[in-house]
JSON list of C-alpha atoms in Angstrom, two decimals:
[
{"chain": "O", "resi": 1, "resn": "UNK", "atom": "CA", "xyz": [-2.73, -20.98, -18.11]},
{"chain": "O", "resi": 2, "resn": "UNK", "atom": "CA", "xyz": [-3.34, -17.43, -19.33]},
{"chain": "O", "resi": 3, "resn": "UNK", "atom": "CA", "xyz": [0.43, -15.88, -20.27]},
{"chain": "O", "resi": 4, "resn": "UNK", "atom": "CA", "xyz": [0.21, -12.11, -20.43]},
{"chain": "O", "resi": 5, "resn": "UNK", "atom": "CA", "xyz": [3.39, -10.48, -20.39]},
{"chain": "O", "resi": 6, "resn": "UNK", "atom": "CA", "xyz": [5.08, -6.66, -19.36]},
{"chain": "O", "resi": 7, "resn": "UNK", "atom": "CA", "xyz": [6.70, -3.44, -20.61]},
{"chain": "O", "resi": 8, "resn": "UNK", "atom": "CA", "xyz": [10.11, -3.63, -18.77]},
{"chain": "O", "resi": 9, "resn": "UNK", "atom": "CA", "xyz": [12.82, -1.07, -20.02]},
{"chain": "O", "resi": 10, "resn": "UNK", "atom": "CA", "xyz": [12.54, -0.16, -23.40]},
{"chain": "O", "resi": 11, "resn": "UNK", "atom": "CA", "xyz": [9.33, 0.87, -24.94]},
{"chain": "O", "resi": 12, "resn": "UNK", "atom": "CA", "xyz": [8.38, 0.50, -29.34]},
{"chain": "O", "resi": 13, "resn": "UNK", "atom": "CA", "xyz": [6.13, 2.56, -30.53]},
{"chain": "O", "resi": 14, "resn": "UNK", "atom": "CA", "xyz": [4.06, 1.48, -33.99]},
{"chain": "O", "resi": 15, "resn": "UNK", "atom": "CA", "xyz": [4.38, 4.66, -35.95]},
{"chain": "O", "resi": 16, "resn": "UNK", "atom": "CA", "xyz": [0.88, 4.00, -37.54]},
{"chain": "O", "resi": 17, "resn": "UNK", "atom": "CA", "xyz": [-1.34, 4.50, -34.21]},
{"chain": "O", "resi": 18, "resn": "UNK", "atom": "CA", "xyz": [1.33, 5.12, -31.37]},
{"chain": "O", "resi": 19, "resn": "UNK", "atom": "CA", "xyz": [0.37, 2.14, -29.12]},
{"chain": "O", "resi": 20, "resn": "UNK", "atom": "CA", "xyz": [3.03, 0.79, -27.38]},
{"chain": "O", "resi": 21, "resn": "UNK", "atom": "CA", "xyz": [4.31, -3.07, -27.71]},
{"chain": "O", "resi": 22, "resn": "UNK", "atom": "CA", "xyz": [5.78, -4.79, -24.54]},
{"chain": "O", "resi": 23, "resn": "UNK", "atom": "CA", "xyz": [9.17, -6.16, -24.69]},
{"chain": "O", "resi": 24, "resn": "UNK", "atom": "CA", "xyz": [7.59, -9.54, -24.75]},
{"chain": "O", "resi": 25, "resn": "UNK", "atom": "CA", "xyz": [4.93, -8.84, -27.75]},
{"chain": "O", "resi": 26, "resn": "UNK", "atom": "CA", "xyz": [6.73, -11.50, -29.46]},
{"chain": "O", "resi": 27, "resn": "UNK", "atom": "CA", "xyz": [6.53, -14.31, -27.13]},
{"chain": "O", "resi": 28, "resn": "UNK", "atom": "CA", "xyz": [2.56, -13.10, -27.30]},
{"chain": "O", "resi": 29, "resn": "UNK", "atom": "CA", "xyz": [2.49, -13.76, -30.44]},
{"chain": "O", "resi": 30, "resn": "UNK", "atom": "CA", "xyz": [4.20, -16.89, -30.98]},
{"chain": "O", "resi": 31, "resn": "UNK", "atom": "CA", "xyz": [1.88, -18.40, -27.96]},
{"chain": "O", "resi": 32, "resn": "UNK", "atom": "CA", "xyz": [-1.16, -17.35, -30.09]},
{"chain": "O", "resi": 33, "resn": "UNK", "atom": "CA", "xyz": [-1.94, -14.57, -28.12]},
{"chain": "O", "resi": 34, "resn": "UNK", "atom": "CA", "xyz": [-5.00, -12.31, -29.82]},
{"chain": "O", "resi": 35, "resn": "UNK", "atom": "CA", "xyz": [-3.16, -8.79, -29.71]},
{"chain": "O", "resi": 36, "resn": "UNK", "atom": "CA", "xyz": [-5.50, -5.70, -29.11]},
{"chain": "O", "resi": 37, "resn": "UNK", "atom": "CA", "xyz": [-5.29, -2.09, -28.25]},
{"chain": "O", "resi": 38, "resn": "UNK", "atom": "CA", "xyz": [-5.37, -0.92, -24.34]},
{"chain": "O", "resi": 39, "resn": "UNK", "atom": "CA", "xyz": [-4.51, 2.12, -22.65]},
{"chain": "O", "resi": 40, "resn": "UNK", "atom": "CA", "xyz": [-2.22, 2.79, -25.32]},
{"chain": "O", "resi": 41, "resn": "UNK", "atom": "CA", "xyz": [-0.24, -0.64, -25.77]},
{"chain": "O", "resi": 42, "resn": "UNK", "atom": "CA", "xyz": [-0.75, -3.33, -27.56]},
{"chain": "O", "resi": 43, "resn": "UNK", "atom": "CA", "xyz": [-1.68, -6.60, -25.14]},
{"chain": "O", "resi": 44, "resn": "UNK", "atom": "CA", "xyz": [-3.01, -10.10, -25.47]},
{"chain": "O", "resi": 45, "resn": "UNK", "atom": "CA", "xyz": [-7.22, -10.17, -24.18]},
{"chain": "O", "resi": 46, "resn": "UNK", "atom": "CA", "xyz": [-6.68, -13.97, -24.92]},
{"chain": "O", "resi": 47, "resn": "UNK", "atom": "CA", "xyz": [-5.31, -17.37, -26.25]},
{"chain": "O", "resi": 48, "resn": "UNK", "atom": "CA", "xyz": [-6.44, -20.00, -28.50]},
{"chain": "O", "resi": 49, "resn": "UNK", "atom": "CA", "xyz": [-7.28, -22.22, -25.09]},
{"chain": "O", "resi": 50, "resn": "UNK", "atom": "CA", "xyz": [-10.12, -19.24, -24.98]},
{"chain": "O", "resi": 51, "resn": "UNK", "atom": "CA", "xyz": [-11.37, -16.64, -22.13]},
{"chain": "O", "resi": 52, "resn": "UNK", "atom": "CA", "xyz": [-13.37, -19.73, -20.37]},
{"chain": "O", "resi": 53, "resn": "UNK", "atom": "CA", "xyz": [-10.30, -21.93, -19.86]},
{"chain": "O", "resi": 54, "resn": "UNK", "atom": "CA", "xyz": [-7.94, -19.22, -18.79]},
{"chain": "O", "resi": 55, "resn": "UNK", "atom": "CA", "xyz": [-10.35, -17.84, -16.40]},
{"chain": "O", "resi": 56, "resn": "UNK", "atom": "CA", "xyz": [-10.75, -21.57, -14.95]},
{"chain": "O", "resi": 57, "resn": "UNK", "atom": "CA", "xyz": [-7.10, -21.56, -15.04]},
{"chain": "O", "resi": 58, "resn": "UNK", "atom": "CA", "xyz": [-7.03, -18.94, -12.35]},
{"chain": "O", "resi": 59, "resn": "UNK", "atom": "CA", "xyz": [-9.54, -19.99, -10.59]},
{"chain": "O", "resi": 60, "resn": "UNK", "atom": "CA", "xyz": [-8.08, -23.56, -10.04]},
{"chain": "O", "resi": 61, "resn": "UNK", "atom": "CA", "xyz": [-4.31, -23.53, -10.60]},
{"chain": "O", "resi": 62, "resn": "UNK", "atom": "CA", "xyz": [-3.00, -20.03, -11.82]},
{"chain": "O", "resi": 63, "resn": "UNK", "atom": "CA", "xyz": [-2.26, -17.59, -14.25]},
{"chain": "O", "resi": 64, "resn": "UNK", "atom": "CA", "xyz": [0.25, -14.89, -15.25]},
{"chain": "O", "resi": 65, "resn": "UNK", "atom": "CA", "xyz": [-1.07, -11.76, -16.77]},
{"chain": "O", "resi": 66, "resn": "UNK", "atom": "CA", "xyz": [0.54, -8.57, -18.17]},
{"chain": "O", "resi": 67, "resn": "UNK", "atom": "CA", "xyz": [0.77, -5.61, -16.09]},
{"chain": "O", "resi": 68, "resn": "UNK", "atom": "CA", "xyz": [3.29, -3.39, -17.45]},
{"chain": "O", "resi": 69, "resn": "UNK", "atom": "CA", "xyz": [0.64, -0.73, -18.87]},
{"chain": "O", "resi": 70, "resn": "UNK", "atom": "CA", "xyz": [0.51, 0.32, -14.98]},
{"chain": "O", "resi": 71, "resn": "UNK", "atom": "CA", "xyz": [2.09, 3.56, -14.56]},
{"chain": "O", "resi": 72, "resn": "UNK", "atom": "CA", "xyz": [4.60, 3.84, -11.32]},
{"chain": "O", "resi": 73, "resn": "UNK", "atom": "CA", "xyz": [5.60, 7.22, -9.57]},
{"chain": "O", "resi": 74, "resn": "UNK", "atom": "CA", "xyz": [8.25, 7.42, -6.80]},
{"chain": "O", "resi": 75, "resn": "UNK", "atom": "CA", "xyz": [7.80, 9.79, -3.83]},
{"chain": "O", "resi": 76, "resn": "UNK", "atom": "CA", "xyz": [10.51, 10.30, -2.10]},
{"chain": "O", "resi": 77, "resn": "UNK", "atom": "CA", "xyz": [12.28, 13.03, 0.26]},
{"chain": "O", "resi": 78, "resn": "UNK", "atom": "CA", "xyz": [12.13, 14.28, 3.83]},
{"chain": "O", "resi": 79, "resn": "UNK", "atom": "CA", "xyz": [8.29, 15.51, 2.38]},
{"chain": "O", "resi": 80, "resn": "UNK", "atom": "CA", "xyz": [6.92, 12.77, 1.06]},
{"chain": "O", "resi": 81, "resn": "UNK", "atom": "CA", "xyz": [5.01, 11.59, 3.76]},
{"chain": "O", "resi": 82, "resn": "UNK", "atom": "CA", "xyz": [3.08, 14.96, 3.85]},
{"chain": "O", "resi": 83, "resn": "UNK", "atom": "CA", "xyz": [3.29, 15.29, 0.05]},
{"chain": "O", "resi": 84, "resn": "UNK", "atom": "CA", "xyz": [0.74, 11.99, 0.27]},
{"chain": "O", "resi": 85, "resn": "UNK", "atom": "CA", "xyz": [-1.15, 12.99, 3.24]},
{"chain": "O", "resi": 86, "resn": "UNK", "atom": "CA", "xyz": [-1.68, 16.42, 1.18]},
{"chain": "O", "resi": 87, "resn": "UNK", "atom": "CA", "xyz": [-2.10, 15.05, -2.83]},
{"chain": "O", "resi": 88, "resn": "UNK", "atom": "CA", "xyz": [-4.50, 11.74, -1.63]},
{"chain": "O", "resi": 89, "resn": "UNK", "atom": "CA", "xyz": [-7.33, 11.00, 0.49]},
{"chain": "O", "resi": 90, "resn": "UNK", "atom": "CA", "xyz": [-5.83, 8.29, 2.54]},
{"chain": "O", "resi": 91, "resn": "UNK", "atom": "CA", "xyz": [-4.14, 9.04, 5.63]},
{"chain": "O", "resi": 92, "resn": "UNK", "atom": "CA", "xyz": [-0.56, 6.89, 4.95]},
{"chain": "O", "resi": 93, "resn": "UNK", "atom": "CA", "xyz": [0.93, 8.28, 8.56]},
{"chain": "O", "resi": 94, "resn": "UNK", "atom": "CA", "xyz": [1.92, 5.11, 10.47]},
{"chain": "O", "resi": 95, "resn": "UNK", "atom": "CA", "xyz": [2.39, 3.17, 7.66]},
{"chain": "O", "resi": 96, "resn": "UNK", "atom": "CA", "xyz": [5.02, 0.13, 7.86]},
{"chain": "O", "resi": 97, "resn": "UNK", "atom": "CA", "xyz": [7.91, -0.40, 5.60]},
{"chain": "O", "resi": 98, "resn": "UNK", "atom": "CA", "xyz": [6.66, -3.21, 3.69]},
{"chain": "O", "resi": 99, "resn": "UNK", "atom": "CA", "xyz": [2.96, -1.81, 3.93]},
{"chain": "O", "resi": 100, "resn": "UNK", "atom": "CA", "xyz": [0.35, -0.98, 1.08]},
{"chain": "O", "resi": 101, "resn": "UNK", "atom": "CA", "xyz": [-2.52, 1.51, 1.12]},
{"chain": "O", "resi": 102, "resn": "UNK", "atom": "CA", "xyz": [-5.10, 2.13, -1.31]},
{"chain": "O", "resi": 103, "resn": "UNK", "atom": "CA", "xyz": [-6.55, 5.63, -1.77]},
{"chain": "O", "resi": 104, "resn": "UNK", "atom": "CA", "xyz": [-8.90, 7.49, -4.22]},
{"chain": "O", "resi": 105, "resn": "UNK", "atom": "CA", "xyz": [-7.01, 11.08, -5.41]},
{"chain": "O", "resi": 106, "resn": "UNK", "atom": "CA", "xyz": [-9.42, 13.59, -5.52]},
{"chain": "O", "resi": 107, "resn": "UNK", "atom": "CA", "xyz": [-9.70, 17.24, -7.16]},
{"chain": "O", "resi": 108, "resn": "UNK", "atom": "CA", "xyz": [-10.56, 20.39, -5.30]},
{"chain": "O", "resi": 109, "resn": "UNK", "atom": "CA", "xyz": [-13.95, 19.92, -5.68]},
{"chain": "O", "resi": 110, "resn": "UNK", "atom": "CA", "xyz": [-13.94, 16.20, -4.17]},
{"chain": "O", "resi": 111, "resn": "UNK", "atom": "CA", "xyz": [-14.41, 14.76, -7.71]},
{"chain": "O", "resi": 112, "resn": "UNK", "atom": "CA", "xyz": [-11.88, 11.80, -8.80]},
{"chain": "O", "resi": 113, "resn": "UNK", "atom": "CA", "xyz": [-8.52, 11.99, -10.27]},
{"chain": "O", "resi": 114, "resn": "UNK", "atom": "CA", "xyz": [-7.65, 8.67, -10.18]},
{"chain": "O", "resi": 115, "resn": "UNK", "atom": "CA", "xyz": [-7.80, 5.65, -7.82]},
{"chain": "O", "resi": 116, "resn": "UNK", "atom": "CA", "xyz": [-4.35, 4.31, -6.90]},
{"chain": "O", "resi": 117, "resn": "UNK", "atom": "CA", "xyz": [-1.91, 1.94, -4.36]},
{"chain": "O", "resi": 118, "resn": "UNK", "atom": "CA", "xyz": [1.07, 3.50, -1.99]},
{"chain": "O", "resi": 119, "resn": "UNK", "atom": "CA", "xyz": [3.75, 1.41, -0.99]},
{"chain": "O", "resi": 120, "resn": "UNK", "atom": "CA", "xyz": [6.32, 2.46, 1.65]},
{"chain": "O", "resi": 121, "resn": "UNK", "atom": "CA", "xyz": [9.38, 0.81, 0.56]},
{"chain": "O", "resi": 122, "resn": "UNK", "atom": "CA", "xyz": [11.23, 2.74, 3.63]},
{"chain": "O", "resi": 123, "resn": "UNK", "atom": "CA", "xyz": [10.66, 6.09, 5.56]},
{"chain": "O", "resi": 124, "resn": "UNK", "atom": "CA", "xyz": [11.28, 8.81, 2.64]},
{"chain": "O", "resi": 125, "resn": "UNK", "atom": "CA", "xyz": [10.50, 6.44, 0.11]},
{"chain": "O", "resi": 126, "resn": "UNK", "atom": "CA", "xyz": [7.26, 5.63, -1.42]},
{"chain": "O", "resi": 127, "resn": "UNK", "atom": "CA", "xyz": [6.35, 3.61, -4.75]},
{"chain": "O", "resi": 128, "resn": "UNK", "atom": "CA", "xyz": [3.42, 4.58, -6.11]},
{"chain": "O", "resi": 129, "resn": "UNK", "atom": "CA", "xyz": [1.13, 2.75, -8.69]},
{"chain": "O", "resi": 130, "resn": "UNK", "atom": "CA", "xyz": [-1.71, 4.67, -10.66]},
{"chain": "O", "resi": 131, "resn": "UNK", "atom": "CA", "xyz": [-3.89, 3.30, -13.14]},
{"chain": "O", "resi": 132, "resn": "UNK", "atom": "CA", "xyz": [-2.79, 2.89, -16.53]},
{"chain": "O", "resi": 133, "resn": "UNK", "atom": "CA", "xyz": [-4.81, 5.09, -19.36]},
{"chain": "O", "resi": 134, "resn": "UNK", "atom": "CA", "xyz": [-4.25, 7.85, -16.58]},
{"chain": "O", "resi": 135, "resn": "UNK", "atom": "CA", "xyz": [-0.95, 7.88, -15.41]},
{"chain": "O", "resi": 136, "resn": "UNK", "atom": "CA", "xyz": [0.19, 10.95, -17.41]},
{"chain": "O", "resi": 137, "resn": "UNK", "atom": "CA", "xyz": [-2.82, 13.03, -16.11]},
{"chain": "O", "resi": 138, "resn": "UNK", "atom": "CA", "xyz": [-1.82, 11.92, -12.80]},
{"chain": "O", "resi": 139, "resn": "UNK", "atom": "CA", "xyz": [1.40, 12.66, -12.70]},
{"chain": "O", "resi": 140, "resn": "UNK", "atom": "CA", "xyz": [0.87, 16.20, -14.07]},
{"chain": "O", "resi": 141, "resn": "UNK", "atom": "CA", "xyz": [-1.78, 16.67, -11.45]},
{"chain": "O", "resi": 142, "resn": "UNK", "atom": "CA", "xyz": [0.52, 15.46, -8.64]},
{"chain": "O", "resi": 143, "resn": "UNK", "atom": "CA", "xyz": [3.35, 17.72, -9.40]},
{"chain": "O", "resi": 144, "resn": "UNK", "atom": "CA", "xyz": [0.96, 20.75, -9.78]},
{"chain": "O", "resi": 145, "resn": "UNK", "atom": "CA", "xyz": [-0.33, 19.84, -6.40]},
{"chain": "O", "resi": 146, "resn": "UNK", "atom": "CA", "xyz": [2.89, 18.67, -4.86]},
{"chain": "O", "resi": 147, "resn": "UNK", "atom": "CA", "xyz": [4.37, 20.58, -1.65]},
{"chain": "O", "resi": 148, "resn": "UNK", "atom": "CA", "xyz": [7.91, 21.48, -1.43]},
{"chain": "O", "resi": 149, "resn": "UNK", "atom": "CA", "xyz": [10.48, 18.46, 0.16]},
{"chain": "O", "resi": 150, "resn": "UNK", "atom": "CA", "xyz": [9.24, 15.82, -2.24]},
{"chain": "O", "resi": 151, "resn": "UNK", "atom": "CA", "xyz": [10.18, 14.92, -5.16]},
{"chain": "O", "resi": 152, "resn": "UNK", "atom": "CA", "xyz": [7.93, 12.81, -7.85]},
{"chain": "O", "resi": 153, "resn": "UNK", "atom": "CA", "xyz": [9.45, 10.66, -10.59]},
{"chain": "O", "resi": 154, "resn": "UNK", "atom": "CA", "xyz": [7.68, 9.29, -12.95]},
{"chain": "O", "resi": 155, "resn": "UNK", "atom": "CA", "xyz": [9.36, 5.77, -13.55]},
{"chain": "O", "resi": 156, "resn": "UNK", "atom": "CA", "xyz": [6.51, 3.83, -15.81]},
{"chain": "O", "resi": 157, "resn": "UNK", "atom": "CA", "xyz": [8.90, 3.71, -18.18]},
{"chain": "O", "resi": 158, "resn": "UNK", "atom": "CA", "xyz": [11.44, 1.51, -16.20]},
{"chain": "O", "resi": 159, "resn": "UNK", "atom": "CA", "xyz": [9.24, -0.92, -14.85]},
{"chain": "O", "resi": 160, "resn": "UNK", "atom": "CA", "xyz": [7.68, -4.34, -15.85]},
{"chain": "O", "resi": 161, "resn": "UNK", "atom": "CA", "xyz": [4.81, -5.51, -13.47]},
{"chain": "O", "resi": 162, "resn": "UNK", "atom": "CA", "xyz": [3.55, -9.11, -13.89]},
{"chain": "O", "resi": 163, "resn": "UNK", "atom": "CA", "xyz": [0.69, -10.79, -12.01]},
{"chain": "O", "resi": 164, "resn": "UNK", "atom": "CA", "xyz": [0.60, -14.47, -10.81]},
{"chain": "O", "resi": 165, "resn": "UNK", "atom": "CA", "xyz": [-3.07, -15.09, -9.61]},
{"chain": "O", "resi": 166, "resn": "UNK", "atom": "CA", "xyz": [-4.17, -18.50, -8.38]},
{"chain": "O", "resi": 167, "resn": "UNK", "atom": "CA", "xyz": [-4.09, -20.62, -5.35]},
{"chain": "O", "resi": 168, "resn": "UNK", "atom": "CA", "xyz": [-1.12, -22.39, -6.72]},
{"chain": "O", "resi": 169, "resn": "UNK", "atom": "CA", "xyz": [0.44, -18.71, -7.10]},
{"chain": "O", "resi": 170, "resn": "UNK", "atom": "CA", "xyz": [2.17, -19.18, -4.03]},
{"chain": "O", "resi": 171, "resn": "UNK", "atom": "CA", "xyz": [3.88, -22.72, -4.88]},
{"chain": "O", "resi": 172, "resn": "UNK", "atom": "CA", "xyz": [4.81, -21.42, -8.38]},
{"chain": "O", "resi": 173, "resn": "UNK", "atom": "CA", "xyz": [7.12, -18.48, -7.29]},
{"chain": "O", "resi": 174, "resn": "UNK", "atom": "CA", "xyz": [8.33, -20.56, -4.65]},
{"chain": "O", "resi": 175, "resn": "UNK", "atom": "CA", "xyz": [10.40, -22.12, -7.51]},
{"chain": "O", "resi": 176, "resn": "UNK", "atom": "CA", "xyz": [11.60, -18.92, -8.90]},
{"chain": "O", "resi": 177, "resn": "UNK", "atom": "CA", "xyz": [12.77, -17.17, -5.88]},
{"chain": "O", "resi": 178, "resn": "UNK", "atom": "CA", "xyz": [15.03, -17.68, -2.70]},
{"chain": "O", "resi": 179, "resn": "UNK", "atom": "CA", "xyz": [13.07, -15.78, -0.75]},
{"chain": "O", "resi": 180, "resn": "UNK", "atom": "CA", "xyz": [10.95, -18.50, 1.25]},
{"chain": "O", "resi": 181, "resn": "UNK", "atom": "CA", "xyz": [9.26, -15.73, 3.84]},
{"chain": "O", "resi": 182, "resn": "UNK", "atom": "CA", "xyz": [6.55, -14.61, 0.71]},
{"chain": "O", "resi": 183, "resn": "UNK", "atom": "CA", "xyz": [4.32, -11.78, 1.92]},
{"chain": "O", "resi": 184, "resn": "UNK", "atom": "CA", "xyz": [1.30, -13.15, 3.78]},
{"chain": "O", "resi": 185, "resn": "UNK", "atom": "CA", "xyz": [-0.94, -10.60, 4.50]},
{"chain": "O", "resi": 186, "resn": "UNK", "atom": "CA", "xyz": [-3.08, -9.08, 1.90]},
{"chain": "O", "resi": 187, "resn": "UNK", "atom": "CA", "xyz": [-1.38, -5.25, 0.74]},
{"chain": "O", "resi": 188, "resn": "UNK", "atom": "CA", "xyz": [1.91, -6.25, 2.23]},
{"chain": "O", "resi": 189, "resn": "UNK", "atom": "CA", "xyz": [5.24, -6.27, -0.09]},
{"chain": "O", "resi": 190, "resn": "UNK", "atom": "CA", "xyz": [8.81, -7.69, 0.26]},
{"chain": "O", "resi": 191, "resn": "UNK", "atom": "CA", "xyz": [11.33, -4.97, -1.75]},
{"chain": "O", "resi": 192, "resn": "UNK", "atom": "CA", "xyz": [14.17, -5.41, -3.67]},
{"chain": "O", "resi": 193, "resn": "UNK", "atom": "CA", "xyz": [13.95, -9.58, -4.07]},
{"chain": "O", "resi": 194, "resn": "UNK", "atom": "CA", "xyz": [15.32, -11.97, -6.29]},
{"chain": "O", "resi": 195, "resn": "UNK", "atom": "CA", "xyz": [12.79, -13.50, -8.95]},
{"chain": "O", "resi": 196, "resn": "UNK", "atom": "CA", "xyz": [14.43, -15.99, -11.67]},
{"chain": "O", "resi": 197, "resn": "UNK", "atom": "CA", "xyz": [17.43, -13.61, -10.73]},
{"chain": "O", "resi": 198, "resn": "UNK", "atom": "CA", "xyz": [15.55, -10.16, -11.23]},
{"chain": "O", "resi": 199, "resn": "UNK", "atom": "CA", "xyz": [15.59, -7.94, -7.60]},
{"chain": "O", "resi": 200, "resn": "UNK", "atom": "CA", "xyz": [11.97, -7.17, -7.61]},
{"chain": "O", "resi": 201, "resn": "UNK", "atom": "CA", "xyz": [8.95, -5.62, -5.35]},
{"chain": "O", "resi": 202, "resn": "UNK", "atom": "CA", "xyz": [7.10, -8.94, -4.57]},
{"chain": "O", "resi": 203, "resn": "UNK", "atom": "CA", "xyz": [3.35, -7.61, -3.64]},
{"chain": "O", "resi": 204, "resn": "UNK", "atom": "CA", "xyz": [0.22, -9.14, -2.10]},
{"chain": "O", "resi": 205, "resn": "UNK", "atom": "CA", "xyz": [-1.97, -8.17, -4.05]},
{"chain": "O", "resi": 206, "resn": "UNK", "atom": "CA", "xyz": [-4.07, -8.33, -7.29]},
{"chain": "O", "resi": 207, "resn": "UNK", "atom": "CA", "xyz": [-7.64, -7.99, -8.04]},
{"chain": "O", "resi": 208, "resn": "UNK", "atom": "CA", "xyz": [-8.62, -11.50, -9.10]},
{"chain": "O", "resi": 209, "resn": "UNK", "atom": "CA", "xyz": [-10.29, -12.12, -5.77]},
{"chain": "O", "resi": 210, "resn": "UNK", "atom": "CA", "xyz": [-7.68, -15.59, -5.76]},
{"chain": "O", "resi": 211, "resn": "UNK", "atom": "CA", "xyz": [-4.29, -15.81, -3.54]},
{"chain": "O", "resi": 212, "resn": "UNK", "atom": "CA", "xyz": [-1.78, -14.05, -5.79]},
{"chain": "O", "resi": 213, "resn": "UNK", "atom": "CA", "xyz": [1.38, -11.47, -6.38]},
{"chain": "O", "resi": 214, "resn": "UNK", "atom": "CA", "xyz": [2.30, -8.54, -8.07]},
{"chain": "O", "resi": 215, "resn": "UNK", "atom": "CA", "xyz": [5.87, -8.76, -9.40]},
{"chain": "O", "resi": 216, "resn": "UNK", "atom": "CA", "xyz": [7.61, -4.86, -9.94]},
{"chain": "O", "resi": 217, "resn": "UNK", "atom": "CA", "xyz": [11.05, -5.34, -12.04]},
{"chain": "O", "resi": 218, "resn": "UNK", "atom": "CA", "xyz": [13.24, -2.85, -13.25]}
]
């Protein structure tokens, strides 16, 4: 299995180049993991097991990969809805708490900011995640373009993200979590959940094309 580990809280920097090591470089390391620069942080591309085996990994049992290079923005006050509807090309009225959309955000001229996923945690409250080597552009674009009765917080800093891919994803954090009613329907999230006794955003989703989660810890 692939082990590829997140940011979490506390972020340190290698004075030398300025990329960024996860709190769990070390456990990379001792697993073997080949460390390389990405998006500013230093991450594992692979293990001594190799690319082939990991990958088959996935494909037939699962894997956990690291994340936390995501950025994550909170939207939140009696504007946010707008704020969205105004700053992305989605329309994210009607959403359900619970619900995920993906949307391109697009300049003035139509070209592309960034690519991103909305979650409504609640009404008012939206959790935001934006690619990784762009989330400081897009957060300086966003509150630029924001309207007034929303607020944007940039919380990347806060926040681990781990993702358990595979069709055994499913029976896997079934063991760390007593939350048996998992999220079933592709872009769908359960908030504020205990995982291995961390309350965490427990997402459908992941770009693997297998059945998987997102984990978002604080």
């Amino acid at each position: 299995m692939p082990f590829l580990c997140s940011k979490f809280n506390n972020l340190d920097w290698r004075k030398e180049n300025m990329e960024c090591k996860t709190t769990l470089y070390d456990t990379h390391v001792k697993y073997g993991g080949k460390m390389v620069p990405f998006a500013g942080y230093l991450l594992p591309v692979q293990y001594g097991t190799g690319v082939i085996a990991e990958h088959m990994a996935v494909r037939t049992a699962c894997g956990l990969f690291d994340v936390s290079h995501m950025g994550e923005i909170l939207c939140e006050g009696e504007g946010a809805l707008d704020n969205l509807n105004h700053l992305l090309t989605n329309d994210f009225t009607g959403m359900s708490d619970g619900q995920a959309r993906y949307s391109p955000m697009c300049n003035e001229e139509g070209g592309v900011v960034d690519d991103l996923i909305v979650y409504k945690i609640r009404d008012n409250h939206y959790f935001i995640v934006v690619n990784a080597a762009n989330k400081d552009k897009d957060f300086a674009w966003m509150t630029a373009h924001s309207l007034p009765g929303a607020e944007l917080k940039d919380i990347s800093a806060e926040i681990g993200q781990l993702a358990l891919q595979g069709p055994k994803a499913k029976e896997i954090l079934l063991k760390l979590t007593e939350e048996t009613n998992l999220p079933v329907k592709y872009y769908t999230c359960l908030a504020d959940r205990p995982v291995a006794g961390i309350r965490c955003i427990i997402s459908k989703t992941g770009y693997t094309g297998e059945d998987g989660y997102e984990l978002y810890m604080a």
